[in-house]
Amino acid sequence: MKKIIALLLATAMCVMTLTACGASKETMKEGVLVVGTNLAFPPFEMVDDNGNPDGFDVKLIEAIADKMGLKVEWQDMEFGALVAAIGTKIDASIAAMTITDERKKTVDFSTPYYTAVQYIVLPENSDIKTAEDLKNKTIGVQLGTTGDYAAQEIEGATVSAYDKAVYAVNDLLNGKVDCVIVDQGPATVFQNNNPGLVAVSGVEFDFATEDYGIALPKGSPLVEKVNKALEEVIADGTYDKLFNEYLATVEE
Ligand code: ARG
């Protein structure tokens, strides 16, 4: 009986104070936001010349964490591993991640911070011009991305999935795939870095637009805090500054 009472008391204390009970800790490490990403998706996330994380998402969440009084610690991982790692290995993920119903079963998302669409990267002389032409083609994608899912919907398509989008582009240059389906930002960067390749908006191929969100543990108090900090970062002009620095060149 005493044991039961002690247990009930301990539980009540936890509920009342919401501290020191493990489950209520907001981040894994005090004062730190451990953020997972996949540093191979320019201009959203990449490494700079010194090997440090860089890109629009990187700077955006660092500004958000700053408003929350937290320092960011980076974890570079495979894109497909991010969602499952949230709440266990990482506190949050920012990775040009599209808000999808499937992912929402596992994580919560912040307010959308960017709208994109899938693009088709093609050799300049490609005969692929319409959605119809994509049928029965060999398509390169990054594994576990919305580009991967879109390619799988195409009738008769053979989908080659790579750990990094740039590997798919290498196989496009080698002639091993007919095209690559990838988000607008990196598609435009790949076009700019590779003479002979063109990036065509998926809108012309009937692809719908996608919203990017910051993924957070389901039901976490971090969701509201991140949203509030995101609003502040927009209001004080930081968002626009970063947009001009990283994204202006990949917009149409
Ligand atoms: N927006 C796409 C998705 O959510 C691709 C994101 C890939 N991001 C990355 N950092 N590799 O599936």
Short mmCIF file of C-alpha atoms and ligand atoms in Angstrom, two decimals:
data_model
loop_
_atom_site.label_atom_id
_atom_site.label_comp_id
_atom_site.label_asym_id
_atom_site.label_seq_id
_atom_site.Cartn_x
_atom_site.Cartn_y
_atom_site.Cartn_z
CA MET A 1 0.00 0.00 0.00
CA LYS A 2 2.78 2.41 0.97
CA LYS A 3 4.53 1.62 -2.28
CA ILE A 4 1.41 2.39 -4.25
CA ILE A 5 0.93 5.70 -2.48
CA ALA A 6 4.57 6.62 -3.08
CA LEU A 7 4.17 5.80 -6.74
CA LEU A 8 0.98 7.83 -7.03
CA LEU A 9 2.66 10.76 -5.30
CA ALA A 10 5.66 10.59 -7.60
CA THR A 11 3.39 10.55 -10.65
CA ALA A 12 1.38 13.47 -9.31
CA MET A 13 4.58 15.45 -8.72
CA CYS A 14 5.65 14.78 -12.27
CA VAL A 15 2.35 15.95 -13.66
CA MET A 16 2.27 19.07 -11.47
CA THR A 17 5.80 20.28 -12.03
CA LEU A 18 6.51 18.78 -15.44
CA THR A 19 10.16 18.56 -14.55
CA ALA A 20 12.73 15.93 -13.81
CA CYS A 21 10.50 13.13 -15.04
CA GLY A 22 12.43 12.35 -18.18
CA ALA A 23 9.47 12.30 -20.51
CA SER A 24 8.79 15.99 -20.02
CA LYS A 25 12.32 17.11 -20.90
CA GLU A 26 11.92 19.15 -24.07
CA THR A 27 15.31 18.49 -25.63
CA MET A 28 17.66 15.59 -25.11
CA LYS A 29 20.47 17.77 -23.82
CA GLU A 30 19.98 20.86 -21.75
CA GLY A 31 20.40 24.06 -23.75
CA VAL A 32 20.92 22.14 -26.99
CA LEU A 33 18.68 21.33 -29.94
CA VAL A 34 20.02 18.21 -31.66
CA VAL A 35 19.01 18.62 -35.29
CA GLY A 36 19.16 15.85 -37.88
CA THR A 37 19.52 16.52 -41.57
CA ASN A 38 21.02 15.10 -44.75
CA LEU A 39 23.78 17.48 -45.81
CA ALA A 40 23.52 16.72 -49.52
CA PHE A 41 20.63 18.82 -50.74
CA PRO A 42 21.86 22.24 -51.85
CA PRO A 43 20.94 25.02 -51.38
CA PHE A 44 18.94 23.80 -48.34
CA GLU A 45 21.62 21.72 -46.64
CA MET A 46 25.20 21.05 -47.63
CA VAL A 47 28.71 21.44 -46.23
CA ASP A 48 30.79 24.56 -46.82
CA ASP A 49 34.44 24.60 -47.91
CA ASN A 50 35.53 23.99 -44.32
CA GLY A 51 33.24 20.99 -43.91
CA ASN A 52 30.69 22.82 -41.75
CA PRO A 53 26.91 22.53 -42.23
CA ASP A 54 25.60 25.31 -44.47
CA GLY A 55 22.46 26.15 -46.43
CA PHE A 56 19.10 27.81 -46.03
CA ASP A 57 17.68 25.21 -43.62
CA VAL A 58 20.88 25.15 -41.57
CA LYS A 59 20.88 28.91 -41.03
CA LEU A 60 17.11 29.02 -40.54
CA ILE A 61 17.01 26.53 -37.69
CA GLU A 62 20.11 28.07 -36.11
CA ALA A 63 18.23 31.39 -36.03
CA ILE A 64 15.12 29.65 -34.65
CA ALA A 65 17.11 27.85 -31.93
CA ASP A 66 18.79 31.12 -31.03
CA LYS A 67 15.36 32.69 -30.37
CA MET A 68 14.60 29.69 -28.15
CA GLY A 69 17.86 30.15 -26.24
CA LEU A 70 19.27 26.87 -27.59
CA LYS A 71 22.45 25.93 -29.43
CA VAL A 72 22.20 23.61 -32.43
CA GLU A 73 24.14 20.36 -32.54
CA TRP A 74 24.11 18.73 -36.00
CA GLN A 75 23.61 15.07 -36.89
CA ASP A 76 24.14 14.26 -40.56
CA MET A 77 22.18 11.16 -41.54
CA GLU A 78 20.53 9.42 -44.46
CA PHE A 79 17.34 11.19 -45.41
CA GLY A 80 15.27 8.02 -45.04
CA ALA A 81 16.44 7.56 -41.44
CA LEU A 82 15.44 11.02 -40.18
CA VAL A 83 11.76 10.53 -39.35
CA ALA A 84 12.37 7.43 -37.21
CA ALA A 85 15.22 9.18 -35.37
CA ILE A 86 13.09 12.09 -34.17
CA GLY A 87 12.55 11.92 -30.43
CA THR A 88 15.19 9.24 -29.97
CA LYS A 89 18.46 10.30 -31.62
CA ILE A 90 17.51 13.84 -32.59
CA ASP A 91 15.18 16.54 -31.22
CA ALA A 92 14.17 17.84 -34.62
CA SER A 93 14.83 17.53 -38.32
CA ILE A 94 15.11 20.24 -40.94
CA ALA A 95 15.89 18.65 -44.29
CA ALA A 96 13.79 20.25 -47.03
CA MET A 97 11.29 17.72 -45.72
CA THR A 98 7.87 17.76 -47.32
CA ILE A 99 4.92 17.62 -44.95
CA THR A 100 3.08 14.41 -45.90
CA ASP A 101 0.19 12.54 -44.28
CA GLU A 102 2.35 9.43 -44.06
CA ARG A 103 5.10 11.25 -42.10
CA LYS A 104 2.47 12.96 -39.93
CA LYS A 105 1.58 9.53 -38.53
CA THR A 106 5.02 9.50 -36.85
CA VAL A 107 5.98 13.16 -36.30
CA ASP A 108 4.51 16.63 -35.94
CA PHE A 109 5.52 19.40 -38.32
CA SER A 110 6.06 23.10 -37.74
CA THR A 111 4.15 25.66 -39.77
CA PRO A 112 5.27 25.31 -43.43
CA TYR A 113 8.31 27.50 -44.16
CA TYR A 114 8.77 26.98 -47.91
CA THR A 115 6.76 25.74 -50.91
CA ALA A 116 8.46 23.71 -53.60
CA VAL A 117 7.62 21.29 -56.37
CA GLN A 118 9.39 18.29 -57.88
CA TYR A 119 11.48 19.09 -60.97
CA ILE A 120 12.66 16.81 -63.74
CA VAL A 121 16.38 17.00 -64.54
CA LEU A 122 17.06 15.99 -68.14
CA PRO A 123 19.83 15.98 -70.72
CA GLU A 124 19.33 18.99 -73.00
CA ASN A 125 18.52 16.75 -75.97
CA SER A 126 16.04 14.53 -74.07
CA ASP A 127 12.82 13.47 -75.79
CA ILE A 128 10.94 13.69 -72.46
CA LYS A 129 8.58 16.66 -72.82
CA THR A 130 5.31 15.69 -71.12
CA ALA A 131 4.01 13.46 -68.31
CA GLU A 132 3.15 10.89 -70.96
CA ASP A 133 6.84 10.69 -72.03
CA LEU A 134 7.90 9.66 -68.50
CA LYS A 135 6.11 6.31 -68.88
CA ASN A 136 8.44 3.28 -69.14
CA LYS A 137 11.53 5.40 -68.49
CA THR A 138 14.37 4.73 -66.03
CA ILE A 139 14.16 7.42 -63.37
CA GLY A 140 16.78 8.37 -60.78
CA VAL A 141 15.66 9.63 -57.35
CA GLN A 142 16.89 10.02 -53.78
CA LEU A 143 15.66 7.09 -51.68
CA GLY A 144 12.61 7.73 -49.50
CA THR A 145 11.85 11.18 -50.87
CA THR A 146 8.67 12.52 -52.39
CA GLY A 147 10.49 12.40 -55.74
CA ASP A 148 10.96 8.65 -55.17
CA TYR A 149 7.22 8.25 -54.40
CA ALA A 150 6.23 10.33 -57.45
CA ALA A 151 8.46 8.24 -59.72
CA GLN A 152 6.93 5.01 -58.39
CA GLU A 153 3.50 6.24 -59.49
CA ILE A 154 4.59 6.55 -63.12
CA GLU A 155 3.35 3.72 -65.31
CA GLY A 156 6.04 1.28 -66.39
CA ALA A 157 8.85 3.34 -64.86
CA THR A 158 11.99 1.68 -63.50
CA VAL A 159 13.02 3.64 -60.42
CA SER A 160 16.69 3.77 -59.38
CA ALA A 161 16.93 5.10 -55.83
CA TYR A 162 20.22 6.50 -54.46
CA ASP A 163 21.28 7.61 -50.98
CA LYS A 164 22.07 11.08 -52.32
CA ALA A 165 20.39 13.01 -55.12
CA VAL A 166 23.79 13.88 -56.60
CA TYR A 167 24.46 10.16 -57.20
CA ALA A 168 21.31 10.02 -59.32
CA VAL A 169 22.57 13.02 -61.28
CA ASN A 170 25.93 11.28 -61.83
CA ASP A 171 24.09 8.31 -63.34
CA LEU A 172 22.10 10.73 -65.51
CA LEU A 173 25.40 12.12 -66.82
CA ASN A 174 26.59 8.52 -67.40
CA GLY A 175 23.42 7.71 -69.32
CA LYS A 176 22.30 5.07 -66.80
CA VAL A 177 19.00 6.82 -66.08
CA ASP A 178 16.81 8.87 -68.44
CA CYS A 179 15.98 11.63 -65.96
CA VAL A 180 16.09 12.53 -62.26
CA ILE A 181 13.10 13.63 -60.21
CA VAL A 182 14.14 15.90 -57.36
CA ASP A 183 12.96 19.08 -55.60
CA GLN A 184 13.18 22.42 -57.38
CA GLY A 185 16.11 23.83 -55.34
CA PRO A 186 18.66 21.05 -55.85
CA ALA A 187 17.38 20.45 -59.42
CA THR A 188 18.27 24.03 -60.29
CA VAL A 189 21.66 23.73 -58.60
CA PHE A 190 22.37 20.51 -60.58
CA GLN A 191 21.40 22.29 -63.81
CA ASN A 192 23.66 25.24 -63.00
CA ASN A 193 26.61 22.98 -62.13
CA ASN A 194 26.30 20.69 -65.15
CA PRO A 195 26.30 22.16 -68.64
CA GLY A 196 24.14 19.92 -70.81
CA LEU A 197 21.50 19.29 -68.13
CA VAL A 198 18.21 21.16 -67.83
CA ALA A 199 15.76 21.32 -64.92
CA VAL A 200 12.09 21.48 -65.88
CA SER A 201 9.31 22.32 -63.43
CA GLY A 202 7.16 19.34 -62.51
CA VAL A 203 4.11 21.60 -62.75
CA GLU A 204 4.32 20.87 -66.47
CA PHE A 205 4.28 17.16 -65.56
CA ASP A 206 1.20 17.50 -63.31
CA PHE A 207 3.09 17.33 -60.00
CA ALA A 208 1.49 19.15 -57.07
CA THR A 209 3.36 21.67 -54.93
CA GLU A 210 4.82 20.56 -51.59
CA ASP A 211 5.31 22.39 -48.29
CA TYR A 212 8.47 21.97 -46.24
CA GLY A 213 8.20 21.76 -42.45
CA ILE A 214 10.47 21.19 -39.48
CA ALA A 215 9.77 17.71 -38.09
CA LEU A 216 9.41 17.36 -34.32
CA PRO A 217 8.38 14.64 -31.88
CA LYS A 218 4.65 13.97 -31.88
CA GLY A 219 2.85 16.02 -29.24
CA SER A 220 6.03 17.79 -28.13
CA PRO A 221 5.83 21.26 -26.57
CA LEU A 222 8.66 22.09 -29.00
CA VAL A 223 6.12 22.43 -31.82
CA GLU A 224 4.55 25.60 -30.43
CA LYS A 225 7.93 27.04 -29.42
CA VAL A 226 9.48 26.39 -32.82
CA ASN A 227 6.45 27.96 -34.52
CA LYS A 228 6.70 31.04 -32.35
CA ALA A 229 10.45 31.36 -32.99
CA LEU A 230 9.84 30.88 -36.74
CA GLU A 231 7.36 33.78 -36.65
CA GLU A 232 9.96 35.94 -34.93
CA VAL A 233 12.61 35.01 -37.47
CA ILE A 234 10.21 36.02 -40.25
CA ALA A 235 9.18 39.25 -38.49
CA ASP A 236 12.74 40.46 -37.82
CA GLY A 237 13.83 40.02 -41.46
CA THR A 238 16.17 37.06 -40.92
CA TYR A 239 14.05 34.79 -43.11
CA ASP A 240 14.15 37.23 -46.05
CA LYS A 241 17.87 37.74 -45.64
CA LEU A 242 18.49 33.98 -45.78
CA PHE A 243 16.05 33.61 -48.66
CA ASN A 244 17.98 36.17 -50.70
CA GLU A 245 21.29 34.60 -49.80
CA TYR A 246 20.45 30.97 -50.56
CA LEU A 247 17.22 30.64 -52.51
CA ALA A 248 16.87 33.62 -54.84
CA THR A 249 18.97 31.84 -57.49
CA VAL A 250 16.81 28.71 -57.53
CA GLU A 251 13.48 30.51 -57.88
CA GLU A 252 11.95 30.86 -61.35
N1 ARG B 1 11.23 17.25 -50.20
C1 ARG B 1 11.59 15.89 -50.43
C2 ARG B 1 10.99 15.01 -49.36
O1 ARG B 1 10.57 15.46 -48.35
C3 ARG B 1 13.07 15.65 -50.51
C4 ARG B 1 13.88 16.07 -49.32
C5 ARG B 1 15.29 15.54 -49.34
N2 ARG B 1 16.08 16.24 -48.38
C6 ARG B 1 17.38 16.02 -48.12
N3 ARG B 1 17.98 16.77 -47.25
N4 ARG B 1 18.01 15.08 -48.74
O2 ARG B 1 10.90 13.82 -49.52
#
